[in-house]
Amino acid sequence: MRTVPCSMPNHVTFRILFKRYISAHLVTEAINTFDRLEEFNLKDGTSYCNLIDALCEFKHVIEAQELCFRKNMEENNAMDARNKTKIYNMILRGWFKMEWWSKCREFWEEMDRKGVYKDLYSHSIYMDILCKSGKPWKAVKLYKEMKTKGIKLDVVAYNTVIRAVAQEILWLFDRMIESGVWPRMDTYVMLMRKFGRWGFLRPVFVVWKKMEEHACSPDEFAYKH
């Protein structure tokens, strides 16, 4: 491959190779391939990120984290601040994919202890983690912290916040009923209207089902709204 110029491998070539190996759980082979990239002058930050990303994508997060610290990523000249944040985000997303919530929290706090810069993507991943782990109110709190820090949100981040708000509303609605305060028809209508405008159909059906369970018959106003 090295003797024919037109067939020289590049970062894309090895990114595909990493994914092929790791999808087959051949982690050692993938790491050995990375170690040989000096032969192609490709053993750099980009290849390192591609390897970690592939490990995390296929849920070999423990190996990815061990590799980072065994290779002493903090002292690796190829790891500038941007790449360092990128790699930490990959590992955080990897724990998220595994739904290992305690590890997500530990790793998030570790980023603070090690002074790793948290960008928009870092915050978006962790907001999603908080939502999926049943803590939507903490996701809303994190959103407020992002606004305070002046972090500009994109559509993905806003969608996550809106989903968190929807979950928190349903949580508050359940606490309301548990406390003995029974919602009126206008309460149900208000909730369904809000969820409908946000495009969240599942919460609309959840509220409608609760309305029927509580023997609150929908009137003409409810059907129209």
Protein backbone atom coordinates (compact mmCIF):
# COMPACT_ATOMS: atom_id res chain seq x y z
CA MET A 1 0.00 0.00 0.00
CA ARG A 2 2.89 2.35 0.77
CA THR A 3 4.68 1.68 -2.55
CA VAL A 4 1.82 2.90 -4.73
CA PRO A 5 1.14 6.66 -4.25
CA CYS A 6 -2.50 6.49 -5.31
CA SER A 7 -3.21 3.81 -2.69
CA MET A 8 -1.60 5.54 0.28
CA PRO A 9 -3.91 5.26 3.31
CA ASN A 10 -5.15 8.34 5.13
CA HIS A 11 -7.05 9.11 8.34
CA VAL A 12 -10.34 7.97 6.81
CA THR A 13 -8.80 4.62 5.86
CA PHE A 14 -7.72 3.89 9.41
CA ARG A 15 -10.90 5.28 10.96
CA ILE A 16 -12.82 2.67 8.96
CA LEU A 17 -10.29 0.00 9.95
CA PHE A 18 -10.61 0.92 13.65
CA LYS A 19 -14.38 0.59 13.44
CA ARG A 20 -14.18 -2.75 11.62
CA TYR A 21 -11.86 -4.19 14.24
CA ILE A 22 -13.73 -2.85 17.25
CA SER A 23 -17.19 -3.74 15.93
CA ALA A 24 -15.85 -7.32 15.90
CA HIS A 25 -14.48 -6.73 19.45
CA LEU A 26 -10.89 -7.00 18.20
CA VAL A 27 -9.75 -4.18 20.47
CA THR A 28 -6.12 -5.29 20.74
CA GLU A 29 -5.81 -5.39 16.96
CA ALA A 30 -7.22 -1.86 16.68
CA ILE A 31 -4.78 -0.51 19.28
CA ASN A 32 -1.85 -2.29 17.63
CA THR A 33 -2.88 -0.73 14.31
CA PHE A 34 -2.80 2.72 15.91
CA ASP A 35 0.68 2.02 17.32
CA ARG A 36 1.91 1.22 13.78
CA LEU A 37 0.63 4.45 12.24
CA GLU A 38 4.07 6.05 12.49
CA GLU A 39 4.93 4.00 9.41
CA PHE A 40 2.40 6.11 7.49
CA ASN A 41 3.13 9.37 9.31
CA LEU A 42 -0.44 9.27 10.66
CA LYS A 43 0.11 8.67 14.38
CA ASP A 44 -1.32 11.99 15.51
CA GLY A 45 -4.22 13.58 17.36
CA THR A 46 -6.72 12.88 14.57
CA SER A 47 -5.98 9.15 14.52
CA TYR A 48 -6.04 9.04 18.32
CA CYS A 49 -9.49 10.67 18.34
CA ASN A 50 -10.69 8.23 15.67
CA LEU A 51 -9.54 5.27 17.79
CA ILE A 52 -11.20 6.55 20.98
CA ASP A 53 -14.38 7.40 19.08
CA ALA A 54 -14.59 3.88 17.63
CA LEU A 55 -14.03 2.30 21.05
CA CYS A 56 -16.79 4.40 22.61
CA GLU A 57 -19.20 3.91 19.70
CA PHE A 58 -19.07 0.14 20.16
CA LYS A 59 -19.27 0.37 23.98
CA HIS A 60 -15.65 -0.43 24.75
CA VAL A 61 -15.56 2.61 27.01
CA ILE A 62 -13.52 0.99 29.76
CA GLU A 63 -10.78 0.19 27.24
CA ALA A 64 -10.99 3.73 25.83
CA GLN A 65 -10.58 5.28 29.26
CA GLU A 66 -7.74 2.93 30.21
CA LEU A 67 -6.00 3.73 26.92
CA CYS A 68 -6.25 7.47 27.53
CA PHE A 69 -4.71 7.30 30.97
CA ARG A 70 -2.19 4.57 30.14
CA LYS A 71 -0.91 6.66 27.26
CA ASN A 72 -0.90 9.65 29.63
CA MET A 73 -3.09 11.75 27.40
CA GLU A 74 -2.54 14.89 29.50
CA GLU A 75 1.15 14.93 28.53
CA ASN A 76 0.67 13.92 24.90
CA ASN A 77 1.81 16.81 22.71
CA ALA A 78 -0.73 15.79 20.07
CA MET A 79 -3.54 16.46 22.54
CA ASP A 80 -4.20 20.19 22.52
CA ALA A 81 -7.06 21.62 24.60
CA ARG A 82 -9.59 21.18 21.79
CA ASN A 83 -8.70 17.53 21.17
CA LYS A 84 -8.64 16.88 24.92
CA THR A 85 -12.20 18.17 25.28
CA LYS A 86 -13.22 16.18 22.21
CA ILE A 87 -11.86 12.94 23.66
CA TYR A 88 -13.45 13.51 27.05
CA ASN A 89 -16.75 14.14 25.26
CA MET A 90 -16.40 10.84 23.40
CA ILE A 91 -15.86 8.93 26.64
CA LEU A 92 -18.75 10.75 28.34
CA ARG A 93 -20.99 9.86 25.39
CA GLY A 94 -19.73 6.27 25.62
CA TRP A 95 -20.83 5.97 29.24
CA PHE A 96 -24.14 7.50 28.16
CA LYS A 97 -24.61 4.84 25.47
CA MET A 98 -23.98 2.18 28.10
CA GLU A 99 -26.51 3.88 30.41
CA TRP A 100 -24.02 3.66 33.26
CA TRP A 101 -25.33 6.74 35.03
CA SER A 102 -22.98 6.70 38.04
CA LYS A 103 -19.98 6.54 35.69
CA CYS A 104 -21.40 9.46 33.71
CA ARG A 105 -21.60 11.56 36.86
CA GLU A 106 -18.12 10.52 38.04
CA PHE A 107 -16.59 11.32 34.66
CA TRP A 108 -18.39 14.69 34.47
CA GLU A 109 -16.97 15.63 37.87
CA GLU A 110 -13.54 14.32 36.85
CA MET A 111 -13.53 16.75 33.92
CA ASP A 112 -13.87 19.57 36.46
CA ARG A 113 -11.13 18.19 38.72
CA LYS A 114 -8.72 17.91 35.78
CA GLY A 115 -9.61 21.33 34.43
CA VAL A 116 -10.93 19.99 31.11
CA TYR A 117 -12.81 22.68 29.19
CA LYS A 118 -16.48 21.79 28.76
CA ASP A 119 -17.89 23.01 25.46
CA LEU A 120 -21.46 23.07 24.14
CA TYR A 121 -21.28 19.41 23.16
CA SER A 122 -20.11 18.42 26.66
CA HIS A 123 -23.11 20.16 28.21
CA SER A 124 -25.55 18.78 25.62
CA ILE A 125 -24.41 15.22 26.30
CA TYR A 126 -24.73 15.65 30.05
CA MET A 127 -28.16 17.28 29.79
CA ASP A 128 -29.27 14.25 27.79
CA ILE A 129 -27.78 11.99 30.46
CA LEU A 130 -29.71 13.80 33.18
CA CYS A 131 -32.96 13.50 31.21
CA LYS A 132 -32.52 9.80 30.43
CA SER A 133 -31.49 8.97 34.01
CA GLY A 134 -34.69 10.51 35.39
CA LYS A 135 -33.36 13.86 36.59
CA PRO A 136 -34.90 16.40 34.17
CA TRP A 137 -34.88 19.18 36.78
CA LYS A 138 -31.08 18.91 36.92
CA ALA A 139 -30.96 19.22 33.13
CA VAL A 140 -32.93 22.47 33.39
CA LYS A 141 -30.53 23.66 36.11
CA LEU A 142 -27.56 22.88 33.85
CA TYR A 143 -29.23 24.81 31.03
CA LYS A 144 -29.46 27.86 33.31
CA GLU A 145 -25.79 27.48 34.20
CA MET A 146 -24.93 27.39 30.49
CA LYS A 147 -26.82 30.64 29.92
CA THR A 148 -24.98 32.22 32.87
CA LYS A 149 -21.64 31.14 31.38
CA GLY A 150 -22.61 32.68 28.04
CA ILE A 151 -22.58 29.37 26.16
CA LYS A 152 -24.54 29.74 22.93
CA LEU A 153 -26.97 26.84 22.49
CA ASP A 154 -27.74 25.12 19.20
CA VAL A 155 -30.96 23.38 18.15
CA VAL A 156 -29.85 20.04 19.64
CA ALA A 157 -29.23 21.61 23.04
CA TYR A 158 -32.55 23.46 22.98
CA ASN A 159 -34.41 20.26 22.03
CA THR A 160 -32.82 18.53 25.01
CA VAL A 161 -33.87 21.35 27.33
CA ILE A 162 -37.43 21.34 26.01
CA ARG A 163 -37.61 17.58 26.50
CA ALA A 164 -36.31 18.04 30.05
CA VAL A 165 -38.95 20.68 30.75
CA ALA A 166 -41.65 18.33 29.44
CA GLN A 167 -40.44 15.54 31.72
CA GLU A 168 -40.25 17.89 34.69
CA ILE A 169 -43.81 19.07 34.05
CA LEU A 170 -45.07 15.47 34.06
CA TRP A 171 -43.08 14.80 37.25
CA LEU A 172 -44.61 17.87 38.91
CA PHE A 173 -48.07 16.82 37.69
CA ASP A 174 -47.63 13.42 39.38
CA ARG A 175 -46.47 15.05 42.62
CA MET A 176 -49.54 17.29 42.51
CA ILE A 177 -51.87 14.27 42.37
CA GLU A 178 -49.90 12.38 45.02
CA SER A 179 -50.28 15.33 47.39
CA GLY A 180 -54.05 15.06 47.09
CA VAL A 181 -54.60 18.05 44.82
CA TRP A 182 -56.74 16.91 41.89
CA PRO A 183 -56.38 18.67 38.54
CA ARG A 184 -59.34 20.27 36.84
CA MET A 185 -60.27 20.03 33.19
CA ASP A 186 -58.46 23.30 32.41
CA THR A 187 -55.28 21.80 33.96
CA TYR A 188 -55.39 18.85 31.56
CA VAL A 189 -56.18 21.10 28.60
CA MET A 190 -53.33 23.47 29.45
CA LEU A 191 -50.84 20.59 29.61
CA MET A 192 -52.02 18.98 26.37
CA ARG A 193 -51.94 22.32 24.59
CA LYS A 194 -48.37 23.01 25.71
CA PHE A 195 -47.10 19.56 24.78
CA GLY A 196 -48.92 19.72 21.45
CA ARG A 197 -47.32 23.04 20.55
CA TRP A 198 -43.89 21.64 21.39
CA GLY A 199 -44.53 18.63 19.17
CA PHE A 200 -44.44 16.12 22.03
CA LEU A 201 -47.28 13.73 21.26
CA ARG A 202 -46.40 11.05 23.80
CA PRO A 203 -46.88 13.39 26.82
CA VAL A 204 -50.24 14.44 25.32
CA PHE A 205 -51.40 10.81 25.39
CA VAL A 206 -49.97 10.39 28.91
CA VAL A 207 -52.02 13.34 30.17
CA TRP A 208 -55.12 12.15 28.28
CA LYS A 209 -54.80 8.69 29.84
CA LYS A 210 -54.47 10.18 33.33
CA MET A 211 -57.53 12.30 32.66
CA GLU A 212 -59.54 9.17 31.86
CA GLU A 213 -58.09 7.27 34.85
CA HIS A 214 -59.23 10.04 37.15
CA ALA A 215 -62.75 9.88 35.70
CA CYS A 216 -62.45 13.37 34.33
CA SER A 217 -64.56 13.21 31.17
CA PRO A 218 -63.20 15.36 28.33
CA ASP A 219 -65.62 18.04 27.25
CA GLU A 220 -65.93 19.90 23.94
CA PHE A 221 -63.23 22.36 25.05
CA ALA A 222 -60.74 19.53 25.59
CA TYR A 223 -61.34 18.01 22.14
CA LYS A 224 -60.91 21.38 20.43
CA HIS A 225 -57.63 22.11 22.16
